[in-house]
């Protein structure tokens, strides 16, 4: 199966709704799911230096899609730059997730690889990727993509997170 990253668009509405329902059922998000139109508006706002809310950095969100374009397997956010918070707390340049029913199939590794290709075209590098120490699967995804552990730190919530750098 060929995978690709796509910027969220109208044609992904059904796939997004299924993905959100799966996250809700797994207890990974809570509350009412917002409308897809609201979601797209928010994503446009966060993707531009001129419209991103104070305290945030611009980022571009991508959906990991199957070659049929009808199944959203995961999502990855690429932050265009780091601020002090993202440099020193959980965050970094890239955040990603794989749909609960699609985990342990190698999609996380492929998704991060595709995101790193985009980072390279954006002129980013090296790239900081973080994960909670307890998230062994995420650490493996990062290492599979060339991540080198710099250190471990304590988050404000009292959880240990790992900071990996990937040279592009």
PDB file of C-alpha atoms in Angstrom:
ATOM      1  CA  UNK A   1       0.000   0.000   0.000  1.00  0.00           C
ATOM      2  CA  UNK A   2       1.358   3.405  -0.989  1.00  0.00           C
ATOM      3  CA  UNK A   3       1.084   6.071   1.687  1.00  0.00           C
ATOM      4  CA  UNK A   4       1.226   9.832   1.322  1.00  0.00           C
ATOM      5  CA  UNK A   5       0.831  12.979   3.392  1.00  0.00           C
ATOM      6  CA  UNK A   6      -2.010  15.316   2.441  1.00  0.00           C
ATOM      7  CA  UNK A   7      -2.927  18.745   3.746  1.00  0.00           C
ATOM      8  CA  UNK A   8      -6.482  18.464   5.118  1.00  0.00           C
ATOM      9  CA  UNK A   9      -9.060  19.415   2.492  1.00  0.00           C
ATOM     10  CA  UNK A  10     -12.812  19.062   1.965  1.00  0.00           C
ATOM     11  CA  UNK A  11     -12.432  15.649   0.366  1.00  0.00           C
ATOM     12  CA  UNK A  12     -10.994  14.244   3.630  1.00  0.00           C
ATOM     13  CA  UNK A  13     -14.081  15.053   5.713  1.00  0.00           C
ATOM     14  CA  UNK A  14     -15.409  11.504   5.986  1.00  0.00           C
ATOM     15  CA  UNK A  15     -11.969  10.032   6.743  1.00  0.00           C
ATOM     16  CA  UNK A  16     -11.379  12.711   9.404  1.00  0.00           C
ATOM     17  CA  UNK A  17     -14.719  11.994  11.075  1.00  0.00           C
ATOM     18  CA  UNK A  18     -13.907   8.268  11.231  1.00  0.00           C
ATOM     19  CA  UNK A  19     -10.454   9.036  12.668  1.00  0.00           C
ATOM     20  CA  UNK A  20     -11.901  11.354  15.338  1.00  0.00           C
ATOM     21  CA  UNK A  21     -14.551   8.758  16.276  1.00  0.00           C
ATOM     22  CA  UNK A  22     -11.826   6.158  16.709  1.00  0.00           C
ATOM     23  CA  UNK A  23      -9.820   8.490  18.971  1.00  0.00           C
ATOM     24  CA  UNK A  24     -12.969   9.257  20.995  1.00  0.00           C
ATOM     25  CA  UNK A  25     -13.814   5.551  21.392  1.00  0.00           C
ATOM     26  CA  UNK A  26     -10.236   4.841  22.517  1.00  0.00           C
ATOM     27  CA  UNK A  27     -10.467   7.601  25.131  1.00  0.00           C
ATOM     28  CA  UNK A  28      -7.658   9.583  23.515  1.00  0.00           C
ATOM     29  CA  UNK A  29      -9.808  12.679  23.046  1.00  0.00           C
ATOM     30  CA  UNK A  30     -12.843  13.781  24.976  1.00  0.00           C
ATOM     31  CA  UNK A  31     -15.901  15.858  24.398  1.00  0.00           C
ATOM     32  CA  UNK A  32     -17.847  16.766  21.330  1.00  0.00           C
ATOM     33  CA  UNK A  33     -16.140  16.549  17.967  1.00  0.00           C
ATOM     34  CA  UNK A  34     -16.066  19.941  16.264  1.00  0.00           C
ATOM     35  CA  UNK A  35     -17.260  20.423  12.730  1.00  0.00           C
ATOM     36  CA  UNK A  36     -14.846  19.701   9.925  1.00  0.00           C
ATOM     37  CA  UNK A  37     -15.373  23.216   8.564  1.00  0.00           C
ATOM     38  CA  UNK A  38     -14.288  24.651  11.937  1.00  0.00           C
ATOM     39  CA  UNK A  39     -11.321  22.290  11.977  1.00  0.00           C
ATOM     40  CA  UNK A  40     -10.188  23.455   8.505  1.00  0.00           C
ATOM     41  CA  UNK A  41     -10.576  27.118   9.485  1.00  0.00           C
ATOM     42  CA  UNK A  42      -8.490  26.545  12.598  1.00  0.00           C
ATOM     43  CA  UNK A  43      -5.792  24.745  10.617  1.00  0.00           C
ATOM     44  CA  UNK A  44      -5.532  27.665   8.167  1.00  0.00           C
ATOM     45  CA  UNK A  45      -5.207  30.069  11.097  1.00  0.00           C
ATOM     46  CA  UNK A  46      -2.418  28.053  12.713  1.00  0.00           C
ATOM     47  CA  UNK A  47      -0.447  27.607   9.476  1.00  0.00           C
ATOM     48  CA  UNK A  48       0.475  31.260   8.960  1.00  0.00           C
ATOM     49  CA  UNK A  49       2.873  33.497  10.867  1.00  0.00           C
ATOM     50  CA  UNK A  50       0.381  36.358  10.448  1.00  0.00           C
ATOM     51  CA  UNK A  51      -2.626  34.528  11.939  1.00  0.00           C
ATOM     52  CA  UNK A  52      -1.207  32.044  14.447  1.00  0.00           C
ATOM     53  CA  UNK A  53      -2.394  32.855  18.009  1.00  0.00           C
ATOM     54  CA  UNK A  54       0.064  34.479  20.423  1.00  0.00           C
ATOM     55  CA  UNK A  55       2.314  31.971  22.137  1.00  0.00           C
ATOM     56  CA  UNK A  56       2.138  29.476  19.265  1.00  0.00           C
ATOM     57  CA  UNK A  57       4.341  28.953  16.238  1.00  0.00           C
ATOM     58  CA  UNK A  58       2.977  28.299  12.761  1.00  0.00           C
ATOM     59  CA  UNK A  59       2.599  24.658  11.844  1.00  0.00           C
ATOM     60  CA  UNK A  60       1.272  22.644   8.944  1.00  0.00           C
ATOM     61  CA  UNK A  61      -0.844  19.585   9.617  1.00  0.00           C
ATOM     62  CA  UNK A  62      -0.822  16.605   7.271  1.00  0.00           C
ATOM     63  CA  UNK A  63      -2.989  13.508   7.167  1.00  0.00           C
ATOM     64  CA  UNK A  64      -1.332  10.153   6.488  1.00  0.00           C
ATOM     65  CA  UNK A  65      -3.579   8.652   3.824  1.00  0.00           C
ATOM     66  CA  UNK A  66      -3.690   5.282   2.134  1.00  0.00           C
ATOM     67  CA  UNK A  67      -3.335   5.129  -1.640  1.00  0.00           C
ATOM     68  CA  UNK A  68      -7.110   5.063  -2.042  1.00  0.00           C
ATOM     69  CA  UNK A  69      -7.355   8.375  -0.236  1.00  0.00           C
ATOM     70  CA  UNK A  70     -10.291   7.247   1.866  1.00  0.00           C
ATOM     71  CA  UNK A  71      -8.609   6.114   5.112  1.00  0.00           C
ATOM     72  CA  UNK A  72      -6.860   8.488   7.481  1.00  0.00           C
ATOM     73  CA  UNK A  73      -4.156   6.400   9.147  1.00  0.00           C
ATOM     74  CA  UNK A  74      -2.528   9.153  11.187  1.00  0.00           C
ATOM     75  CA  UNK A  75      -1.673  12.810  11.390  1.00  0.00           C
ATOM     76  CA  UNK A  76       1.544  14.743  11.660  1.00  0.00           C
ATOM     77  CA  UNK A  77       2.153  18.386  12.465  1.00  0.00           C
ATOM     78  CA  UNK A  78       5.313  20.154  11.327  1.00  0.00           C
ATOM     79  CA  UNK A  79       6.157  23.298  13.255  1.00  0.00           C
ATOM     80  CA  UNK A  80       7.841  25.864  11.029  1.00  0.00           C
ATOM     81  CA  UNK A  81      10.180  26.981  13.802  1.00  0.00           C
ATOM     82  CA  UNK A  82      10.761  26.448  17.510  1.00  0.00           C
ATOM     83  CA  UNK A  83      10.099  28.874  20.326  1.00  0.00           C
ATOM     84  CA  UNK A  84      11.652  28.543  23.770  1.00  0.00           C
ATOM     85  CA  UNK A  85       8.757  26.410  25.017  1.00  0.00           C
ATOM     86  CA  UNK A  86       8.940  23.870  22.161  1.00  0.00           C
ATOM     87  CA  UNK A  87      12.720  23.682  22.496  1.00  0.00           C
ATOM     88  CA  UNK A  88      12.669  22.923  26.216  1.00  0.00           C
ATOM     89  CA  UNK A  89       9.399  21.046  26.775  1.00  0.00           C
ATOM     90  CA  UNK A  90       7.551  18.213  25.045  1.00  0.00           C
ATOM     91  CA  UNK A  91       6.911  19.445  21.500  1.00  0.00           C
ATOM     92  CA  UNK A  92       9.802  19.937  19.127  1.00  0.00           C
ATOM     93  CA  UNK A  93       9.420  20.402  15.373  1.00  0.00           C
ATOM     94  CA  UNK A  94       7.149  17.418  14.737  1.00  0.00           C
ATOM     95  CA  UNK A  95       4.173  15.927  16.523  1.00  0.00           C
ATOM     96  CA  UNK A  96       2.469  12.818  15.194  1.00  0.00           C
ATOM     97  CA  UNK A  97      -0.127  10.190  15.996  1.00  0.00           C
ATOM     98  CA  UNK A  98      -1.354   7.012  14.372  1.00  0.00           C
ATOM     99  CA  UNK A  99      -4.993   5.920  14.541  1.00  0.00           C
ATOM    100  CA  UNK A 100      -5.468   3.427  17.399  1.00  0.00           C
ATOM    101  CA  UNK A 101      -6.566   0.620  15.069  1.00  0.00           C
ATOM    102  CA  UNK A 102      -3.573   1.145  12.775  1.00  0.00           C
ATOM    103  CA  UNK A 103      -0.757   0.987  15.324  1.00  0.00           C
ATOM    104  CA  UNK A 104       2.024  -1.598  15.222  1.00  0.00           C
ATOM    105  CA  UNK A 105       1.890  -1.729  11.429  1.00  0.00           C
ATOM    106  CA  UNK A 106       4.872   0.522  10.691  1.00  0.00           C
ATOM    107  CA  UNK A 107       2.776   3.569   9.796  1.00  0.00           C
ATOM    108  CA  UNK A 108       4.401   5.780  12.441  1.00  0.00           C
ATOM    109  CA  UNK A 109       7.862   5.176  10.991  1.00  0.00           C
ATOM    110  CA  UNK A 110       6.658   5.845   7.447  1.00  0.00           C
ATOM    111  CA  UNK A 111       4.719   8.933   8.518  1.00  0.00           C
ATOM    112  CA  UNK A 112       7.728  10.456  10.276  1.00  0.00           C
ATOM    113  CA  UNK A 113       9.964   9.642   7.282  1.00  0.00           C
ATOM    114  CA  UNK A 114       7.557  11.480   4.960  1.00  0.00           C
ATOM    115  CA  UNK A 115       7.389  14.427   7.382  1.00  0.00           C
ATOM    116  CA  UNK A 116      11.183  14.638   7.498  1.00  0.00           C
ATOM    117  CA  UNK A 117      11.254  14.882   3.702  1.00  0.00           C
ATOM    118  CA  UNK A 118       8.939  17.895   3.967  1.00  0.00           C
ATOM    119  CA  UNK A 119      11.124  19.393   6.713  1.00  0.00           C
ATOM    120  CA  UNK A 120      14.085  19.141   4.383  1.00  0.00           C
ATOM    121  CA  UNK A 121      12.250  21.051   1.632  1.00  0.00           C
ATOM    122  CA  UNK A 122      11.314  23.705   4.228  1.00  0.00           C
ATOM    123  CA  UNK A 123      14.979  24.201   5.085  1.00  0.00           C
ATOM    124  CA  UNK A 124      14.592  22.873   8.619  1.00  0.00           C
ATOM    125  CA  UNK A 125      17.300  20.896  10.275  1.00  0.00           C
ATOM    126  CA  UNK A 126      18.365  19.449  12.494  1.00  0.00           C
ATOM    127  CA  UNK A 127      14.867  18.530  13.650  1.00  0.00           C
ATOM    128  CA  UNK A 128      13.850  18.048  17.283  1.00  0.00           C
ATOM    129  CA  UNK A 129      11.307  15.282  17.995  1.00  0.00           C
ATOM    130  CA  UNK A 130      10.188  14.451  21.533  1.00  0.00           C
ATOM    131  CA  UNK A 131       8.206  11.686  23.188  1.00  0.00           C
ATOM    132  CA  UNK A 132       7.333  10.556  26.667  1.00  0.00           C
ATOM    133  CA  UNK A 133       9.876   8.062  27.980  1.00  0.00           C
ATOM    134  CA  UNK A 134       7.058   5.588  28.621  1.00  0.00           C
ATOM    135  CA  UNK A 135       6.073   5.702  24.929  1.00  0.00           C
ATOM    136  CA  UNK A 136       8.504   3.018  23.782  1.00  0.00           C
ATOM    137  CA  UNK A 137       6.806   2.691  20.371  1.00  0.00           C
ATOM    138  CA  UNK A 138       7.253   6.397  19.606  1.00  0.00           C
ATOM    139  CA  UNK A 139      10.901   6.303  20.670  1.00  0.00           C
ATOM    140  CA  UNK A 140      11.428   3.383  18.280  1.00  0.00           C
ATOM    141  CA  UNK A 141       9.777   5.341  15.429  1.00  0.00           C
ATOM    142  CA  UNK A 142      12.101   8.278  16.092  1.00  0.00           C
ATOM    143  CA  UNK A 143      15.218   6.086  16.268  1.00  0.00           C
ATOM    144  CA  UNK A 144      14.153   4.262  13.072  1.00  0.00           C
ATOM    145  CA  UNK A 145      14.308   7.659  11.371  1.00  0.00           C
ATOM    146  CA  UNK A 146      17.795   8.526  12.601  1.00  0.00           C
ATOM    147  CA  UNK A 147      16.869  10.146  15.910  1.00  0.00           C
ATOM    148  CA  UNK A 148      19.733  10.536  18.370  1.00  0.00           C
ATOM    149  CA  UNK A 149      18.783  10.908  22.021  1.00  0.00           C
ATOM    150  CA  UNK A 150      20.131  14.167  23.446  1.00  0.00           C
ATOM    151  CA  UNK A 151      18.666  13.966  26.939  1.00  0.00           C
ATOM    152  CA  UNK A 152      15.670  13.298  29.144  1.00  0.00           C
ATOM    153  CA  UNK A 153      13.794  16.013  30.996  1.00  0.00           C
ATOM    154  CA  UNK A 154      10.860  16.369  33.348  1.00  0.00           C
ATOM    155  CA  UNK A 155       7.683  17.969  31.986  1.00  0.00           C
ATOM    156  CA  UNK A 156       5.596  20.420  33.985  1.00  0.00           C
ATOM    157  CA  UNK A 157       3.161  17.518  34.534  1.00  0.00           C
ATOM    158  CA  UNK A 158       5.922  15.458  36.171  1.00  0.00           C
ATOM    159  CA  UNK A 159       6.459  13.055  33.271  1.00  0.00           C
ATOM    160  CA  UNK A 160       9.869  12.213  31.833  1.00  0.00           C
ATOM    161  CA  UNK A 161      10.200  13.014  28.147  1.00  0.00           C
ATOM    162  CA  UNK A 162      12.996  12.286  25.721  1.00  0.00           C
ATOM    163  CA  UNK A 163      14.500  14.744  23.221  1.00  0.00           C
ATOM    164  CA  UNK A 164      15.815  13.338  19.947  1.00  0.00           C
ATOM    165  CA  UNK A 165      17.571  15.247  17.168  1.00  0.00           C
ATOM    166  CA  UNK A 166      17.400  14.091  13.552  1.00  0.00           C
ATOM    167  CA  UNK A 167      19.909  15.419  11.046  1.00  0.00           C
ATOM    168  CA  UNK A 168      18.419  15.862   7.585  1.00  0.00           C
TER     169      UNK A 168
END
